[in-house]
PDB file of C-alpha atoms in Angstrom:
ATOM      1  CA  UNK A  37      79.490 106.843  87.980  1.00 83.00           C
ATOM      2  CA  UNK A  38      83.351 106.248  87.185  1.00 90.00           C
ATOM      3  CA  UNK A  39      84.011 102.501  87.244  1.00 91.00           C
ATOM      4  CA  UNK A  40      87.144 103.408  88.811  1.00 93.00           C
ATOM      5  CA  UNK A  41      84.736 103.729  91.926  1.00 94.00           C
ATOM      6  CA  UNK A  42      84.083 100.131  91.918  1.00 94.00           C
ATOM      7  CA  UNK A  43      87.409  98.672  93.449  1.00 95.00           C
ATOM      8  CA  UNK A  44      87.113  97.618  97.007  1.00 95.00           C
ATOM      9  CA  UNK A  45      90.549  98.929  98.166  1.00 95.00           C
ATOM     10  CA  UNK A  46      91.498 102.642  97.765  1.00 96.00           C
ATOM     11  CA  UNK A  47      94.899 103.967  99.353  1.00 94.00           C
ATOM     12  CA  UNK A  48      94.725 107.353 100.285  1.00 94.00           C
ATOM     13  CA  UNK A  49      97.621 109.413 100.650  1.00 91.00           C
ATOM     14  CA  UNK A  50      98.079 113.045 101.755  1.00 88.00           C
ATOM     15  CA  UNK A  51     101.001 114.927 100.730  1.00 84.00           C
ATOM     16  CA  UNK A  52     103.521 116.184 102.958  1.00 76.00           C
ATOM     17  CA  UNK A  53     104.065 119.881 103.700  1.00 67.00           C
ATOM     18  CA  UNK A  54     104.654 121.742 106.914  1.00 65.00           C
ATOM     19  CA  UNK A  55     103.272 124.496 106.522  1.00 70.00           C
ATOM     20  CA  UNK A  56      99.821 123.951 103.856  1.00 77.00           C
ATOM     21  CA  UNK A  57      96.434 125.088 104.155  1.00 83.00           C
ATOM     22  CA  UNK A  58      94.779 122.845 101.403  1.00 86.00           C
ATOM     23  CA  UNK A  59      93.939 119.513 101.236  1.00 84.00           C
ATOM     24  CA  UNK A  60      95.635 117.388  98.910  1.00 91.00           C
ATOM     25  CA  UNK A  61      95.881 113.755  98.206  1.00 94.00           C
ATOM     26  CA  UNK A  62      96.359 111.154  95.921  1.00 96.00           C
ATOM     27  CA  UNK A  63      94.405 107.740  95.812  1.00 96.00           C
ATOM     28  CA  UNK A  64      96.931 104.796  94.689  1.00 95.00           C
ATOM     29  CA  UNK A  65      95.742 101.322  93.632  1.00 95.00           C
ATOM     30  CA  UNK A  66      97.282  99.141  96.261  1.00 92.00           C
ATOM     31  CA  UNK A  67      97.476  95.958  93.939  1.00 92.00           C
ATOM     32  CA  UNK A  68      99.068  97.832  91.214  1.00 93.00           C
ATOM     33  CA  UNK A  69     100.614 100.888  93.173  1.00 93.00           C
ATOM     34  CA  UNK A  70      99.259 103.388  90.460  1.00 95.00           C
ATOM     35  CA  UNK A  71      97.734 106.363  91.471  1.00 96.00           C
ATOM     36  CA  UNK A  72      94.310 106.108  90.363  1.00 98.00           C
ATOM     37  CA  UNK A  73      92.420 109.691  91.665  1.00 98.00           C
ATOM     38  CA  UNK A  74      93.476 112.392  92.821  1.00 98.00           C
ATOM     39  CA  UNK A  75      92.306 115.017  95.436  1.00 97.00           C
ATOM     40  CA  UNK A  76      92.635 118.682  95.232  1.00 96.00           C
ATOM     41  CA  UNK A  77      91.546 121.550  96.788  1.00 94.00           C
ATOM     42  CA  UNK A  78      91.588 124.524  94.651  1.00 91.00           C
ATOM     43  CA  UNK A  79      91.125 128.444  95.215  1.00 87.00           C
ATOM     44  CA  UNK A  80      91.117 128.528  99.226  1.00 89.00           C
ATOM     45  CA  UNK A  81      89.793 131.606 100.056  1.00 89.00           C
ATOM     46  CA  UNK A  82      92.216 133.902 101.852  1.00 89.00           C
ATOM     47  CA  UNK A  83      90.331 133.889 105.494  1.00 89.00           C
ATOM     48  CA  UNK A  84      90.033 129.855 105.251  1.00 90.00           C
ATOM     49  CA  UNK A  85      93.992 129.726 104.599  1.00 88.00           C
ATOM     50  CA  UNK A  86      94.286 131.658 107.930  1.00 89.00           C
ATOM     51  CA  UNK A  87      91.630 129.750 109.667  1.00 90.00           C
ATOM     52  CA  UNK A  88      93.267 126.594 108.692  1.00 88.00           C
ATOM     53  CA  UNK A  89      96.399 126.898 111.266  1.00 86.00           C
ATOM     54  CA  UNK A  90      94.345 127.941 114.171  1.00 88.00           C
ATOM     55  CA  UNK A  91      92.111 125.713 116.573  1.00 88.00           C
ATOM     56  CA  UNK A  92      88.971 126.439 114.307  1.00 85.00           C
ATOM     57  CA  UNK A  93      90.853 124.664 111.348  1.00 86.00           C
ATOM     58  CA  UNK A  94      87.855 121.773 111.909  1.00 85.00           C
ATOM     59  CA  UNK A  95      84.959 124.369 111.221  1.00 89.00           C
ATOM     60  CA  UNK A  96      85.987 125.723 107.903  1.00 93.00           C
ATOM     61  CA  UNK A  97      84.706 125.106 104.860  1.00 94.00           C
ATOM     62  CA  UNK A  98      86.466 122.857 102.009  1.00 95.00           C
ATOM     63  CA  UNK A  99      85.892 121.674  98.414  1.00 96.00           C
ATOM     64  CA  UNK A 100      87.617 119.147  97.284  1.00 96.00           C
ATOM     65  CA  UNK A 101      87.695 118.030  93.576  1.00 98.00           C
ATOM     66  CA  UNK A 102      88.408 114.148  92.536  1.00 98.00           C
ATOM     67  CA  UNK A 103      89.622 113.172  89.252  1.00 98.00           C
ATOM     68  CA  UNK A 104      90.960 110.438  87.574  1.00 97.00           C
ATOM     69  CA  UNK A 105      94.967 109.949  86.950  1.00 94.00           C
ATOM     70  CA  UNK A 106      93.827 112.376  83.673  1.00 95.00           C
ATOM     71  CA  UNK A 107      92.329 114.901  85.243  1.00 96.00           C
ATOM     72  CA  UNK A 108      89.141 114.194  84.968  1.00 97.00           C
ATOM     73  CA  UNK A 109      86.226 115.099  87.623  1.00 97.00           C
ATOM     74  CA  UNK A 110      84.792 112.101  89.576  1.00 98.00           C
ATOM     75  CA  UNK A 111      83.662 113.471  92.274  1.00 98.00           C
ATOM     76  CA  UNK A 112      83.317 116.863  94.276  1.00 98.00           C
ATOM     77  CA  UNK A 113      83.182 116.669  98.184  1.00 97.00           C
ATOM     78  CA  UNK A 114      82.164 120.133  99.831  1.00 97.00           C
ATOM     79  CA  UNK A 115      80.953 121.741 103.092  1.00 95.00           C
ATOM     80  CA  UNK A 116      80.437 125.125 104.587  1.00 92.00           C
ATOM     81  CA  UNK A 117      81.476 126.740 107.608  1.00 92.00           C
ATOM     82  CA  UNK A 118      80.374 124.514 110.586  1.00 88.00           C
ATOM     83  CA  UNK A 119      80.092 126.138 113.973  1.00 84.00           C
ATOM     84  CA  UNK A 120      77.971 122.438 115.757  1.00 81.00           C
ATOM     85  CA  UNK A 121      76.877 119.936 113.451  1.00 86.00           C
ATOM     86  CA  UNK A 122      78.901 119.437 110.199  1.00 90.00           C
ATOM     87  CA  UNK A 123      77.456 118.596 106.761  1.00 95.00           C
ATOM     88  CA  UNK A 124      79.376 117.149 103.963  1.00 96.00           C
ATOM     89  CA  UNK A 125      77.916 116.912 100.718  1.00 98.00           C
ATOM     90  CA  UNK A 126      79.106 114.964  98.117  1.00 98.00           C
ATOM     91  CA  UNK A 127      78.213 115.629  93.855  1.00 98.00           C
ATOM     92  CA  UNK A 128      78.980 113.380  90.884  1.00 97.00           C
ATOM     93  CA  UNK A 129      81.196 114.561  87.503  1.00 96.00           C
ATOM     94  CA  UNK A 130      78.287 116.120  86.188  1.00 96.00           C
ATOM     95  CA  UNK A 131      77.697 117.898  89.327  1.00 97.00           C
ATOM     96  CA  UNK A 132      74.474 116.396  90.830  1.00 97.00           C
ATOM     97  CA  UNK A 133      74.204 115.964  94.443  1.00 98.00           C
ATOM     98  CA  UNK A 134      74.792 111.900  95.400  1.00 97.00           C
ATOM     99  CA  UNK A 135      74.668 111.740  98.850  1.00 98.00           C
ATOM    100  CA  UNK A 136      75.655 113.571 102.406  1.00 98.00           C
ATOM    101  CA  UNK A 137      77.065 112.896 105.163  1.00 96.00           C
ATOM    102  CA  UNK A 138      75.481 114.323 108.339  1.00 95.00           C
ATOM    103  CA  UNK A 139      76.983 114.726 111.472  1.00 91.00           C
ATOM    104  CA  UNK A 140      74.965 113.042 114.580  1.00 86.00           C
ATOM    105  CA  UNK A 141      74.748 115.933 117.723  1.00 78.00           C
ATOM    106  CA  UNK A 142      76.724 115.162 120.581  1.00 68.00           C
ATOM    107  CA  UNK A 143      78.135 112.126 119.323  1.00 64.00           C
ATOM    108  CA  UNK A 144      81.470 111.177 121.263  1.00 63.00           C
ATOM    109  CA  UNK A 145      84.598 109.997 118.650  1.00 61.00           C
ATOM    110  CA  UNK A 146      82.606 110.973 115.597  1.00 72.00           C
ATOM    111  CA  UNK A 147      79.559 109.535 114.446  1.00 90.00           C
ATOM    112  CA  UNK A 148      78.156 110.112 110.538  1.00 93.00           C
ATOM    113  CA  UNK A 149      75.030 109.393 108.911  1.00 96.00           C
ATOM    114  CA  UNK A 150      75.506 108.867 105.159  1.00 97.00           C
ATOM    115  CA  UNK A 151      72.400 109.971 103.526  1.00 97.00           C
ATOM    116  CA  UNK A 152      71.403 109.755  99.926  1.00 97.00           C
ATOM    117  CA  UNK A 153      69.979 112.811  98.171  1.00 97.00           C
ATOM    118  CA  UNK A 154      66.250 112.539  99.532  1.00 97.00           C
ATOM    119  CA  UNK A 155      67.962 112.528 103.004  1.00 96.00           C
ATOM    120  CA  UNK A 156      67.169 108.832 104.484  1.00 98.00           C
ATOM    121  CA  UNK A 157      70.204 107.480 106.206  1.00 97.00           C
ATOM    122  CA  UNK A 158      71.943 104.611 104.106  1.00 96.00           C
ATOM    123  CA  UNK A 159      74.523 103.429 106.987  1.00 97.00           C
ATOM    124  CA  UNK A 160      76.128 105.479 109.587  1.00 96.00           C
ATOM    125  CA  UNK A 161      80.091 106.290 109.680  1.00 94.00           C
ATOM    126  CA  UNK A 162      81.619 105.523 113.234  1.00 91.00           C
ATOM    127  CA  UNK A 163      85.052 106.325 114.053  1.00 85.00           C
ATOM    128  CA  UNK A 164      87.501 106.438 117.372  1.00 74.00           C
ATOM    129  CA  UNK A 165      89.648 109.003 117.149  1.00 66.00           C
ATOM    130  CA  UNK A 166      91.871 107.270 119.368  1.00 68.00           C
ATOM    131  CA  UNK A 167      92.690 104.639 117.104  1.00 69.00           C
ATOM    132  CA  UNK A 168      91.889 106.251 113.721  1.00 78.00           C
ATOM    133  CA  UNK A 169      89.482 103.597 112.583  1.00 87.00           C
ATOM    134  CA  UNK A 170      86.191 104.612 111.028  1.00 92.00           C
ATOM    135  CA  UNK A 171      83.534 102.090 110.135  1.00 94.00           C
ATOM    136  CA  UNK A 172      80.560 102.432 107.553  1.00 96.00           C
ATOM    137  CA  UNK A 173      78.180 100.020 109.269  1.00 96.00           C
ATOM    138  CA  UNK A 174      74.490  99.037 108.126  1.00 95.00           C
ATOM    139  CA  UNK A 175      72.924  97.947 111.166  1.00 92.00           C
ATOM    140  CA  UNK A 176      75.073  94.819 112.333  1.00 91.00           C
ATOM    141  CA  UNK A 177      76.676  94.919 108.956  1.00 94.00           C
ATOM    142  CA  UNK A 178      79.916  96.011 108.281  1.00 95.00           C
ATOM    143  CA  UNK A 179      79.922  97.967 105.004  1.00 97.00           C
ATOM    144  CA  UNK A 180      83.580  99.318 104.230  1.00 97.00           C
ATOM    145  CA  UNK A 181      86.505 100.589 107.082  1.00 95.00           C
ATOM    146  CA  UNK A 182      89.000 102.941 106.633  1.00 93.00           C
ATOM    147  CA  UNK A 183      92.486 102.664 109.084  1.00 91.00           C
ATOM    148  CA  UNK A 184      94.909 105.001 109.111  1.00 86.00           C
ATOM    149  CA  UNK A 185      98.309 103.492 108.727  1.00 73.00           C
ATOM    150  CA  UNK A 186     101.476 104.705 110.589  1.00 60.00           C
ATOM    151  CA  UNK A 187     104.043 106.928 108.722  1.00 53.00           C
ATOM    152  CA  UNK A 188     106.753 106.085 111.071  1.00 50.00           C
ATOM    153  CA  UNK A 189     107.704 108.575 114.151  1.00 44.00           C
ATOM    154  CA  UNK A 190     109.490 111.633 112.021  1.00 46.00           C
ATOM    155  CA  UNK A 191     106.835 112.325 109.613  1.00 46.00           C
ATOM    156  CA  UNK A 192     103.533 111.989 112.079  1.00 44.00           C
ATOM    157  CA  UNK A 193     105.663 114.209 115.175  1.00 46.00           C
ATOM    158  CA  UNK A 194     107.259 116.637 112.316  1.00 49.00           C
ATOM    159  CA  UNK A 195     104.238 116.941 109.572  1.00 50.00           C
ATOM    160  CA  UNK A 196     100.531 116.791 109.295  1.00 56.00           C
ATOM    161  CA  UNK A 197     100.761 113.696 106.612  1.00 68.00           C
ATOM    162  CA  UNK A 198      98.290 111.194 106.970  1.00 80.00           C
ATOM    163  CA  UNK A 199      97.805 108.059 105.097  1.00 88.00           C
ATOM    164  CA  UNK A 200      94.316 105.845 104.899  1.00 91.00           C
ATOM    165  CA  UNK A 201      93.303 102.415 103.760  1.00 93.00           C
ATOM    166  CA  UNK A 202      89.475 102.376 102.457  1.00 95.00           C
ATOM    167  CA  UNK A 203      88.543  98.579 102.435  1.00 95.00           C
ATOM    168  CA  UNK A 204      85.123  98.171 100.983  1.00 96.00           C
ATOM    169  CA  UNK A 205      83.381  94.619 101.402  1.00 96.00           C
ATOM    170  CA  UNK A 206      82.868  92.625  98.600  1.00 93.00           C
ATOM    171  CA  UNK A 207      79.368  92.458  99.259  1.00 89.00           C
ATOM    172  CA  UNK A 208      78.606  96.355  98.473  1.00 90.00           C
ATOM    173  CA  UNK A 209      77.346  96.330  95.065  1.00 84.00           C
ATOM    174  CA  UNK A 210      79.438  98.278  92.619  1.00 80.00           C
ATOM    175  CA  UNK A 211      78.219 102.185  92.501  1.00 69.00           C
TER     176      UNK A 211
END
């Protein structure tokens, strides 16, 4: 794994555009303010860039690439087309499957469970959507939380820009 995956705070930042299909972000270094990743999603497909501004935007499919400031690949984060229970798998730079995250069935706000590759649960991902905060909890343990933080009232009424904190404990083990 990229050492670059072993800092404990990751600002995520999605760039602005009105009218965009793919998803696009960059992951700064909030101690240094460098961007440190980024986050692209290549090649749409032409039926997912119409799907994408219509109420079934959540149920189609993405792949999102991850590379270093360089260009390159840390990560790849992709799922299908979901109709009920969403799947997210996520695959290393050499392309071998690391983990998934597995939607729970009828959970209300948003509830996760982060597998490894063999398919045992690690720690589950629980979020309100009301207050865009998402926890990665192990039991009674709180593992990492990511918070979205408020672009002030022009860009979140006039754009779909969203910006995230990822604060990982220091007592997760690096990789």
């Amino acid at each position: 794994m990229n050492p670059i995956l072993n800092k404990n705070l990751f600002f995520v930042k999605e760039h602005r555009g009105f009218f965009k299909a793919a998803n696009n972000y960059d992951v700064i270094d909030p101690l240094t303010q460098q961007t440190i990743m980024q986050c692209r999603e290549p090649d749409l497909g032409f039926f997912t860039k119409i799907f994408r501004f219509s109420e079934y935007k959540t149920m189609t499919p993405f792949n999102i690439i991850i590379t270093d400031a360089t260009g390159t690949p840390i990560l790849r984060v992709t799922r299908g087309f979901t109709l009920f229970r969403s799947v997210v798998e996520v695959f290393d730079e050499k392309e071998v499957l690391i983990g998934r995250f597995r939607q729970r069935m009828l959970s209300i706000g948003g509830k996760f469970e982060v597998q490894d590759t063999m398919g045992q649960t690690l720690c589950m991902l629980k979020g309100k959507w009301s207050s865009w905060e998402f926890n990665f909890t192990q039991g009674n343990f709180a593992l990492a939380k990511v918070s979205k933080k408020w672009a002030g009232l022009g860009r979140e009424l006039f754009t779909s820009t969203d910006n995230y904190m990822l604060e990982i404990t220091e007592t997760v083990p690096p990789n």
